Amino acid sequence: SSYVAAENRYDDMQYRRCGTSGLMLPAVSLGLWHNFGDLHPGGTQRAVLRRAFDRGVTHFDLANNYGPPYGQAETNFGRIFASDLKPHRDELIISTKAGYDMWPGPCGQGGGSRKYLIASCDQSLKRMGLDYVDIFYSHRFDPDTPLEETMGALDHIVRSGRALYIGISSYDHEQTVRAAAIARDLGTPLLIHQPRYNMFDRWIEDDLLDTCEQEGMGVICFSPLAQGLLTTRYLSGIPRNSRVGMGSRHLRPENLDEQTMGTVRALNEIAMDRDQSLAQLALSWILREERITSVLVGASNVTQLDADIDALSGNQLTDDDLIRIETVLAE
Ligand code: NDP
């Protein structure tokens, strides 16, 4: 059936400024890494994207290699964009990335060469049926390519009209400082950093959050639910339709060890005491940090997406909640 966007779609979503830029991102953004390839039903993909937009989720995050197979998430997104979302292009912030192996031969093996980044950007635009993306990322730091070449390619991607802004993902503190300086000198400042951050992986608290603030960059956190570990998904076994149950290379049965599951159960108690689900607690906990622009969730169905967005209307975290969480995480 044809799609008419909800009229009240901007009523409840919260928006945060992305660093010192002019761009506002929704506090909850949707990533298309795992749930938009060939393993998940197209009807569900369409329903999740429609529901997201209807609730003010204006930011969709992709990459060249999202699938499976590689490229498929962009192709699937492009189809749904064309049928449903195209009239709303100027309300949407669509990002993609290049950095990992993508096509045969040395030019397509990933990294940060000018050749790879520009060709990959063109491929992504074609798959999605877009004239431009809003944010184009270097998906990972490449130690074998001069950073000047990588940042120069991102600058060119903007100047040639392929993207409006640029970002970096998973660059460490020192790489970020260098990249930001080069990009600023080129006249195309880095808009945003996309690191992993969740209760189980807190590396950005050391330096990176401070660095991004100093550089005026926003921060969007990927895998905020630790791919589903920080939810009730695995509390009583491994559901067949879950990321682990479907045989993901990135989350495996051995990640569900007794120690981890003990922590998950203890965190779930805290969530229940707050009248929240564990997923909602995990998201609220990240968004307590004002320098974080957005949490980038994945959702394999509309119910999960709704629950994740509802984290925004949950109770404020108290000092007591934060102490309980620290105590559990330290055990
Ligand atoms: P999450 O940590 O949000 O995990 C998403 C998974 O958690 C879902 O697929 C689902 O698992 C489960 N889940 C979500 N909400 C709920 C809920 N309310 N209740 C129960 N289970 C829930 O994020 P992802 O790891 O998917 O990453 C999110 C996005 O971040 C990606 O799509 C991508 O855009 C980006 N990313 C970027 C990377 C980078 O290198 N820059 C790397 C990884 C991700 P299930 O599928 O089992 O139902």
Tab-separated table of C-alpha atoms and ligand atoms in Angstrom:
chain	number	residue	atom	x	y	z
A	1	SER	CA	0.000	0.000	0.000
A	2	SER	CA	1.209	3.532	-0.615
A	3	TYR	CA	2.811	5.403	2.238
A	4	VAL	CA	1.615	8.642	3.762
A	5	ALA	CA	3.984	9.908	6.450
A	6	ALA	CA	2.497	10.555	9.888
A	7	GLU	CA	1.630	14.205	10.305
A	8	ASN	CA	2.723	14.242	13.942
A	9	ARG	CA	6.126	12.702	13.190
A	10	TYR	CA	8.078	15.573	14.745
A	11	ASP	CA	6.057	15.867	17.952
A	12	ASP	CA	8.015	13.590	20.282
A	13	MET	CA	11.488	12.932	18.903
A	14	GLN	CA	14.389	14.786	20.506
A	15	TYR	CA	17.062	16.319	18.293
A	16	ARG	CA	20.621	17.127	19.240
A	17	ARG	CA	23.068	19.412	17.469
A	18	CYS	CA	25.882	17.509	15.793
A	19	GLY	CA	28.961	19.045	17.405
A	20	THR	CA	29.211	22.725	16.523
A	21	SER	CA	27.694	22.197	13.060
A	22	GLY	CA	24.359	23.423	11.815
A	23	LEU	CA	23.001	19.885	11.559
A	24	MET	CA	20.545	18.350	14.029
A	25	LEU	CA	20.327	14.570	14.430
A	26	PRO	CA	17.589	12.568	16.154
A	27	ALA	CA	18.702	11.218	19.548
A	28	VAL	CA	17.839	7.761	18.181
A	29	SER	CA	19.047	6.958	14.656
A	30	LEU	CA	18.517	3.738	12.693
A	31	GLY	CA	21.363	1.633	11.300
A	32	LEU	CA	20.896	-0.773	8.396
A	33	TRP	CA	23.920	-3.007	9.008
A	34	HIS	CA	22.447	-6.357	9.865
A	35	ASN	CA	18.711	-6.343	9.283
A	36	PHE	CA	18.374	-5.050	5.721
A	37	GLY	CA	20.114	-7.721	3.671
A	38	ASP	CA	18.677	-10.852	2.098
A	39	LEU	CA	18.157	-12.708	5.411
A	40	HIS	CA	15.347	-10.459	6.639
A	41	PRO	CA	11.902	-10.126	4.993
A	42	GLY	CA	11.449	-7.104	2.726
A	43	GLY	CA	8.071	-6.350	4.245
A	44	THR	CA	9.600	-6.004	7.692
A	45	GLN	CA	12.359	-3.783	6.334
A	46	ARG	CA	9.773	-1.484	4.781
A	47	ALA	CA	7.672	-1.432	7.966
A	48	VAL	CA	10.686	-0.568	10.126
A	49	LEU	CA	11.767	2.296	7.855
A	50	ARG	CA	8.233	3.705	7.663
A	51	ARG	CA	7.763	3.481	11.406
A	52	ALA	CA	11.125	5.113	12.045
A	53	PHE	CA	10.298	8.080	9.834
A	54	ASP	CA	6.803	8.329	11.333
A	55	ARG	CA	8.410	8.744	14.762
A	56	GLY	CA	10.916	11.400	13.785
A	57	VAL	CA	13.919	9.167	13.145
A	58	THR	CA	15.317	11.259	10.316
A	59	HIS	CA	18.739	9.619	10.148
A	60	PHE	CA	19.465	6.308	8.393
A	61	ASP	CA	22.993	4.942	8.471
A	62	LEU	CA	24.394	2.591	5.821
A	63	ALA	CA	27.728	1.414	4.435
A	64	ASN	CA	28.875	-0.090	1.149
A	65	ASN	CA	29.246	-3.582	2.626
A	66	TYR	CA	26.009	-3.862	4.644
A	67	GLY	CA	23.958	-6.890	3.695
A	68	PRO	CA	24.404	-9.777	3.256
A	69	PRO	CA	25.493	-9.849	0.509
A	70	TYR	CA	27.644	-6.727	0.316
A	71	GLY	CA	25.711	-3.819	-1.166
A	72	GLN	CA	22.318	-5.375	-0.523
A	73	ALA	CA	21.273	-3.077	2.331
A	74	GLU	CA	21.875	-0.065	0.087
A	75	THR	CA	19.941	-1.714	-2.745
A	76	ASN	CA	17.030	-2.586	-0.449
A	77	PHE	CA	17.066	0.866	1.111
A	78	GLY	CA	17.104	2.433	-2.369
A	79	ARG	CA	14.003	0.484	-3.372
A	80	ILE	CA	12.057	1.537	-0.270
A	81	PHE	CA	13.354	5.101	-0.541
A	82	ALA	CA	12.094	5.305	-4.133
A	83	SER	CA	8.626	3.986	-3.307
A	84	ASP	CA	8.066	5.600	0.102
A	85	LEU	CA	10.496	8.240	1.220
A	86	LYS	CA	11.581	10.148	-1.863
A	87	PRO	CA	9.168	13.057	-1.330
A	88	HIS	CA	10.845	13.547	2.059
A	89	ARG	CA	14.457	13.665	0.851
A	90	ASP	CA	15.098	17.067	2.408
A	91	GLU	CA	13.937	15.799	5.815
A	92	LEU	CA	16.338	12.858	5.744
A	93	ILE	CA	19.977	12.485	6.710
A	94	ILE	CA	21.353	9.465	4.871
A	95	SER	CA	24.912	8.312	5.487
A	96	THR	CA	27.165	5.706	3.961
A	97	LYS	CA	30.773	4.602	4.392
A	98	ALA	CA	33.698	2.901	2.749
A	99	GLY	CA	36.650	1.213	4.453
A	100	TYR	CA	36.243	-2.573	4.373
A	101	ASP	CA	36.789	-5.046	1.526
A	102	MET	CA	34.148	-4.585	-1.133
A	103	TRP	CA	35.096	-5.674	-4.681
A	104	PRO	CA	37.774	-7.899	-6.251
A	105	GLY	CA	41.279	-6.646	-6.837
A	106	PRO	CA	43.528	-4.292	-4.872
A	107	CYS	CA	41.401	-1.189	-5.527
A	108	GLY	CA	38.362	-2.710	-3.837
A	109	GLN	CA	39.981	-4.267	-0.794
A	110	GLY	CA	39.105	-1.410	1.516
A	111	GLY	CA	41.269	1.051	3.345
A	112	GLY	CA	41.469	4.740	2.566
A	113	SER	CA	42.833	5.287	-0.933
A	114	ARG	CA	41.354	8.053	-3.060
A	115	LYS	CA	40.603	5.484	-5.777
A	116	TYR	CA	38.644	3.201	-3.430
A	117	LEU	CA	36.720	5.903	-1.563
A	118	ILE	CA	35.501	7.830	-4.608
A	119	ALA	CA	34.597	4.716	-6.607
A	120	SER	CA	32.795	3.241	-3.608
A	121	CYS	CA	30.840	6.448	-3.048
A	122	ASP	CA	29.672	6.362	-6.676
A	123	GLN	CA	28.618	2.713	-6.309
A	124	SER	CA	26.664	3.520	-3.128
A	125	LEU	CA	24.842	6.437	-4.755
A	126	LYS	CA	23.871	4.198	-7.647
A	127	ARG	CA	22.592	1.370	-5.404
A	128	MET	CA	20.527	3.781	-3.312
A	129	GLY	CA	19.327	5.825	-6.277
A	130	LEU	CA	20.509	9.055	-4.652
A	131	ASP	CA	22.162	12.146	-6.121
A	132	TYR	CA	24.117	12.693	-2.911
A	133	VAL	CA	24.453	11.363	0.634
A	134	ASP	CA	24.318	13.643	3.624
A	135	ILE	CA	27.330	12.137	5.379
A	136	PHE	CA	30.137	10.113	3.812
A	137	TYR	CA	32.488	8.296	6.199
A	138	SER	CA	35.929	6.802	6.154
A	139	HIS	CA	34.804	3.544	7.814
A	140	ARG	CA	38.183	2.804	9.406
A	141	PHE	CA	41.679	4.216	9.681
A	142	ASP	CA	44.092	2.851	7.082
A	143	PRO	CA	47.691	2.734	8.332
A	144	ASP	CA	49.003	2.105	4.799
A	145	THR	CA	47.528	5.204	3.128
A	146	PRO	CA	48.614	8.769	3.935
A	147	LEU	CA	45.875	10.399	5.982
A	148	GLU	CA	46.211	13.420	3.657
A	149	GLU	CA	45.076	11.178	0.774
A	150	THR	CA	42.060	9.843	2.693
A	151	MET	CA	40.948	13.271	3.924
A	152	GLY	CA	41.620	14.744	0.483
A	153	ALA	CA	39.304	12.156	-1.047
A	154	LEU	CA	36.544	12.994	1.483
A	155	ASP	CA	36.999	16.701	0.739
A	156	HIS	CA	36.704	15.956	-2.981
A	157	ILE	CA	33.569	13.888	-2.402
A	158	VAL	CA	31.960	16.951	-0.824
A	159	ARG	CA	33.254	19.474	-3.371
A	160	SER	CA	32.047	17.303	-6.243
A	161	GLY	CA	28.535	17.220	-4.791
A	162	ARG	CA	28.485	13.562	-3.774
A	163	ALA	CA	28.100	14.320	-0.049
A	164	LEU	CA	27.230	17.278	2.153
A	165	TYR	CA	29.364	16.359	5.181
A	166	ILE	CA	32.147	13.938	6.085
A	167	GLY	CA	32.865	11.717	9.064
A	168	ILE	CA	35.209	9.081	10.424
A	169	SER	CA	34.437	5.809	12.153
A	170	SER	CA	36.472	3.898	14.748
A	171	TYR	CA	39.514	6.199	14.434
A	172	ASP	CA	41.354	6.274	17.755
A	173	HIS	CA	42.104	9.440	19.695
A	174	GLU	CA	45.395	10.274	17.973
A	175	GLN	CA	44.134	9.408	14.474
A	176	THR	CA	41.102	11.612	15.109
A	177	VAL	CA	43.205	14.626	16.102
A	178	ARG	CA	45.311	14.278	12.936
A	179	ALA	CA	42.328	13.699	10.653
A	180	ALA	CA	40.452	16.684	12.068
A	181	ALA	CA	43.425	19.005	11.513
A	182	ILE	CA	43.885	17.904	7.888
A	183	ALA	CA	40.171	18.134	7.105
A	184	ARG	CA	39.913	21.584	8.682
A	185	ASP	CA	42.870	22.815	6.608
A	186	LEU	CA	41.202	21.498	3.467
A	187	GLY	CA	38.083	23.512	4.329
A	188	THR	CA	35.790	20.528	4.869
A	189	PRO	CA	35.702	19.983	8.635
A	190	LEU	CA	34.836	16.556	10.021
A	191	LEU	CA	31.184	16.641	11.095
A	192	ILE	CA	31.033	13.495	13.174
A	193	HIS	CA	32.782	10.498	14.676
A	194	GLN	CA	31.105	7.070	14.739
A	195	PRO	CA	32.650	4.854	17.437
A	196	ARG	CA	31.328	1.752	19.183
A	197	TYR	CA	30.047	2.660	22.627
A	198	ASN	CA	27.885	0.754	25.068
A	199	MET	CA	27.948	-0.430	28.709
A	200	PHE	CA	30.381	-3.191	27.741
A	201	ASP	CA	32.751	-1.081	25.619
A	202	ARG	CA	33.597	2.302	27.110
A	203	TRP	CA	36.867	3.154	25.335
A	204	ILE	CA	35.661	6.567	24.156
A	205	GLU	CA	35.444	7.779	27.758
A	206	ASP	CA	39.284	7.880	27.963
A	207	ASP	CA	40.045	10.632	25.411
A	208	LEU	CA	37.807	10.466	22.397
A	209	LEU	CA	34.784	12.298	23.809
A	210	ASP	CA	37.018	15.183	24.886
A	211	THR	CA	38.750	15.234	21.517
A	212	CYS	CA	35.494	15.350	19.595
A	213	GLU	CA	34.249	18.162	21.790
A	214	GLN	CA	37.454	20.144	21.228
A	215	GLU	CA	37.226	19.570	17.481
A	216	GLY	CA	33.546	20.536	17.367
A	217	MET	CA	32.576	17.083	16.122
A	218	GLY	CA	29.396	15.221	16.958
A	219	VAL	CA	29.459	11.601	18.174
A	220	ILE	CA	27.070	8.858	17.062
A	221	CYS	CA	27.482	5.549	18.885
A	222	PHE	CA	27.166	2.241	17.056
A	223	SER	CA	26.071	-1.049	18.641
A	224	PRO	CA	24.609	0.767	21.682
A	225	LEU	CA	22.891	-2.494	22.679
A	226	ALA	CA	26.074	-4.534	22.126
A	227	GLN	CA	24.293	-6.113	19.118
A	228	GLY	CA	21.431	-7.306	21.294
A	229	LEU	CA	23.388	-8.541	24.331
A	230	LEU	CA	22.131	-5.553	26.326
A	231	THR	CA	18.508	-6.568	25.844
A	232	THR	CA	16.351	-9.426	27.089
A	233	ARG	CA	16.900	-11.248	23.764
A	234	TYR	CA	19.203	-13.958	25.148
A	235	LEU	CA	17.948	-14.252	28.746
A	236	SER	CA	16.370	-17.657	28.154
A	237	GLY	CA	18.383	-19.165	25.344
A	238	ILE	CA	19.162	-18.249	21.744
A	239	PRO	CA	16.066	-17.446	19.669
A	240	ARG	CA	16.332	-18.813	16.134
A	241	ASN	CA	15.532	-15.465	14.526
A	242	SER	CA	18.116	-13.573	16.629
A	243	ARG	CA	21.486	-12.323	15.433
A	244	VAL	CA	23.265	-15.160	17.232
A	245	GLY	CA	20.642	-17.700	16.195
A	246	MET	CA	21.001	-16.724	12.541
A	247	GLY	CA	24.723	-17.445	12.632
A	248	SER	CA	26.204	-13.937	12.542
A	249	ARG	CA	29.984	-13.769	12.274
A	250	HIS	CA	29.914	-10.761	14.591
A	251	LEU	CA	27.940	-12.074	17.562
A	252	ARG	CA	28.374	-15.739	18.480
A	253	PRO	CA	27.166	-18.192	21.129
A	254	GLU	CA	30.525	-17.876	22.912
A	255	ASN	CA	29.778	-14.172	23.505
A	256	LEU	CA	26.910	-15.294	25.767
A	257	ASP	CA	29.202	-16.654	28.491
A	258	GLU	CA	28.045	-17.034	32.095
A	259	GLN	CA	29.838	-13.928	33.352
A	260	THR	CA	28.309	-11.747	30.635
A	261	MET	CA	24.846	-13.181	31.143
A	262	GLY	CA	25.165	-12.641	34.896
A	263	THR	CA	25.885	-8.969	34.255
A	264	VAL	CA	22.996	-8.759	31.797
A	265	ARG	CA	20.608	-10.234	34.380
A	266	ALA	CA	21.788	-7.791	37.060
A	267	LEU	CA	21.361	-4.849	34.675
A	268	ASN	CA	17.908	-6.134	33.786
A	269	GLU	CA	16.963	-5.929	37.480
A	270	ILE	CA	17.953	-2.259	37.524
A	271	ALA	CA	15.932	-1.641	34.365
A	272	MET	CA	12.855	-3.302	35.860
A	273	ASP	CA	13.162	-1.204	39.018
A	274	ARG	CA	13.022	1.844	36.723
A	275	ASP	CA	9.997	0.534	34.799
A	276	GLN	CA	12.142	0.264	31.692
A	277	SER	CA	13.303	-2.589	29.518
A	278	LEU	CA	16.998	-3.413	29.549
A	279	ALA	CA	17.390	-2.059	26.005
A	280	GLN	CA	15.839	1.210	27.122
A	281	LEU	CA	18.136	1.426	30.140
A	282	ALA	CA	21.174	0.813	27.924
A	283	LEU	CA	20.130	3.630	25.574
A	284	SER	CA	19.203	6.084	28.354
A	285	TRP	CA	22.572	5.405	29.941
A	286	ILE	CA	24.405	6.418	26.749
A	287	LEU	CA	22.265	9.495	26.172
A	288	ARG	CA	23.016	10.725	29.725
A	289	GLU	CA	26.187	12.084	28.093
A	290	GLU	CA	25.252	15.329	26.356
A	291	ARG	CA	28.242	15.236	24.040
A	292	ILE	CA	26.816	12.150	22.382
A	293	THR	CA	24.621	13.296	19.536
A	294	SER	CA	22.766	10.071	18.812
A	295	VAL	CA	22.539	6.350	19.527
A	296	LEU	CA	22.609	4.312	16.333
A	297	VAL	CA	20.376	1.310	16.967
A	298	GLY	CA	19.632	-1.705	14.854
A	299	ALA	CA	16.097	-3.135	14.905
A	300	SER	CA	14.932	-6.384	13.337
A	301	ASN	CA	11.253	-5.495	13.714
A	302	VAL	CA	8.897	-2.615	14.498
A	303	THR	CA	8.353	-3.681	18.116
A	304	GLN	CA	12.065	-3.377	18.881
A	305	LEU	CA	12.288	-0.037	17.125
A	306	ASP	CA	9.329	1.333	19.073
A	307	ALA	CA	10.790	0.145	22.357
A	308	ASP	CA	14.144	1.721	21.549
A	309	ILE	CA	12.598	5.101	20.673
A	310	ASP	CA	10.495	4.925	23.839
A	311	ALA	CA	13.732	5.036	25.832
A	312	LEU	CA	13.554	8.803	25.240
A	313	SER	CA	10.405	9.140	27.347
A	314	GLY	CA	11.723	7.024	30.222
A	315	ASN	CA	12.532	8.226	33.731
A	316	GLN	CA	15.686	10.301	34.142
A	317	LEU	CA	18.617	8.274	35.439
A	318	THR	CA	19.253	9.145	39.078
A	319	ASP	CA	22.670	9.220	40.745
A	320	ASP	CA	21.599	6.090	42.559
A	321	ASP	CA	20.806	4.328	39.273
A	322	LEU	CA	24.211	5.324	37.883
A	323	ILE	CA	26.000	3.975	40.953
A	324	ARG	CA	24.100	0.691	40.775
A	325	ILE	CA	25.057	0.360	37.112
A	326	GLU	CA	28.742	1.095	37.808
A	327	THR	CA	28.730	-1.475	40.587
A	328	VAL	CA	27.288	-4.177	38.347
A	329	LEU	CA	29.684	-3.354	35.492
A	330	ALA	CA	32.678	-3.446	37.847
A	331	GLU	CA	31.879	-6.940	39.168
B	1	NDP	P1	22.516	-2.613	18.448
B	1	NDP	O1	23.550	-2.719	19.498
B	1	NDP	O2	21.421	-1.622	18.588
B	1	NDP	O3	21.922	-4.077	18.196
B	1	NDP	C1	20.793	-4.259	17.388
B	1	NDP	C2	20.146	-5.590	17.693
B	1	NDP	O4	19.708	-5.614	19.036
B	1	NDP	C3	18.908	-5.830	16.856
B	1	NDP	O5	19.226	-6.374	15.593
B	1	NDP	C4	18.123	-6.774	17.727
B	1	NDP	O6	18.655	-8.074	17.659
B	1	NDP	C5	18.441	-6.261	19.117
B	1	NDP	N1	17.456	-5.293	19.617
B	1	NDP	C6	17.305	-4.002	19.252
B	1	NDP	N2	16.328	-3.414	19.958
B	1	NDP	C7	15.839	-4.363	20.795
B	1	NDP	C8	14.820	-4.362	21.772
B	1	NDP	N3	14.123	-3.263	22.057
B	1	NDP	N4	14.585	-5.523	22.436
B	1	NDP	C9	15.306	-6.632	22.175
B	1	NDP	N5	16.279	-6.698	21.259
B	1	NDP	C10	16.547	-5.555	20.573
B	1	NDP	O7	23.203	-2.161	17.112
B	1	NDP	P2	23.912	-2.864	15.841
B	1	NDP	O8	25.041	-3.696	16.261
B	1	NDP	O9	22.850	-3.429	14.981
B	1	NDP	O10	24.490	-1.567	15.163
B	1	NDP	C11	23.605	-0.485	14.879
B	1	NDP	C12	24.106	0.287	13.707
B	1	NDP	O11	25.405	0.838	13.971
B	1	NDP	C13	24.338	-0.544	12.447
B	1	NDP	O12	23.142	-0.810	11.755
B	1	NDP	C14	25.271	0.347	11.682
B	1	NDP	O13	24.551	1.400	11.077
B	1	NDP	C15	26.153	0.901	12.780
B	1	NDP	N6	27.397	0.128	12.921
B	1	NDP	C16	28.555	0.731	12.510
B	1	NDP	C17	29.760	0.087	12.593
B	1	NDP	C18	30.984	0.819	12.170
B	1	NDP	O14	32.048	0.200	12.011
B	1	NDP	N7	30.913	2.102	11.965
B	1	NDP	C19	29.859	-1.297	13.097
B	1	NDP	C20	28.589	-1.831	13.567
B	1	NDP	C21	27.419	-1.131	13.472
B	1	NDP	P3	18.035	-9.249	16.734
B	1	NDP	O15	18.537	-8.943	15.365
B	1	NDP	O16	18.599	-10.470	17.339
B	1	NDP	O17	16.543	-9.139	16.825
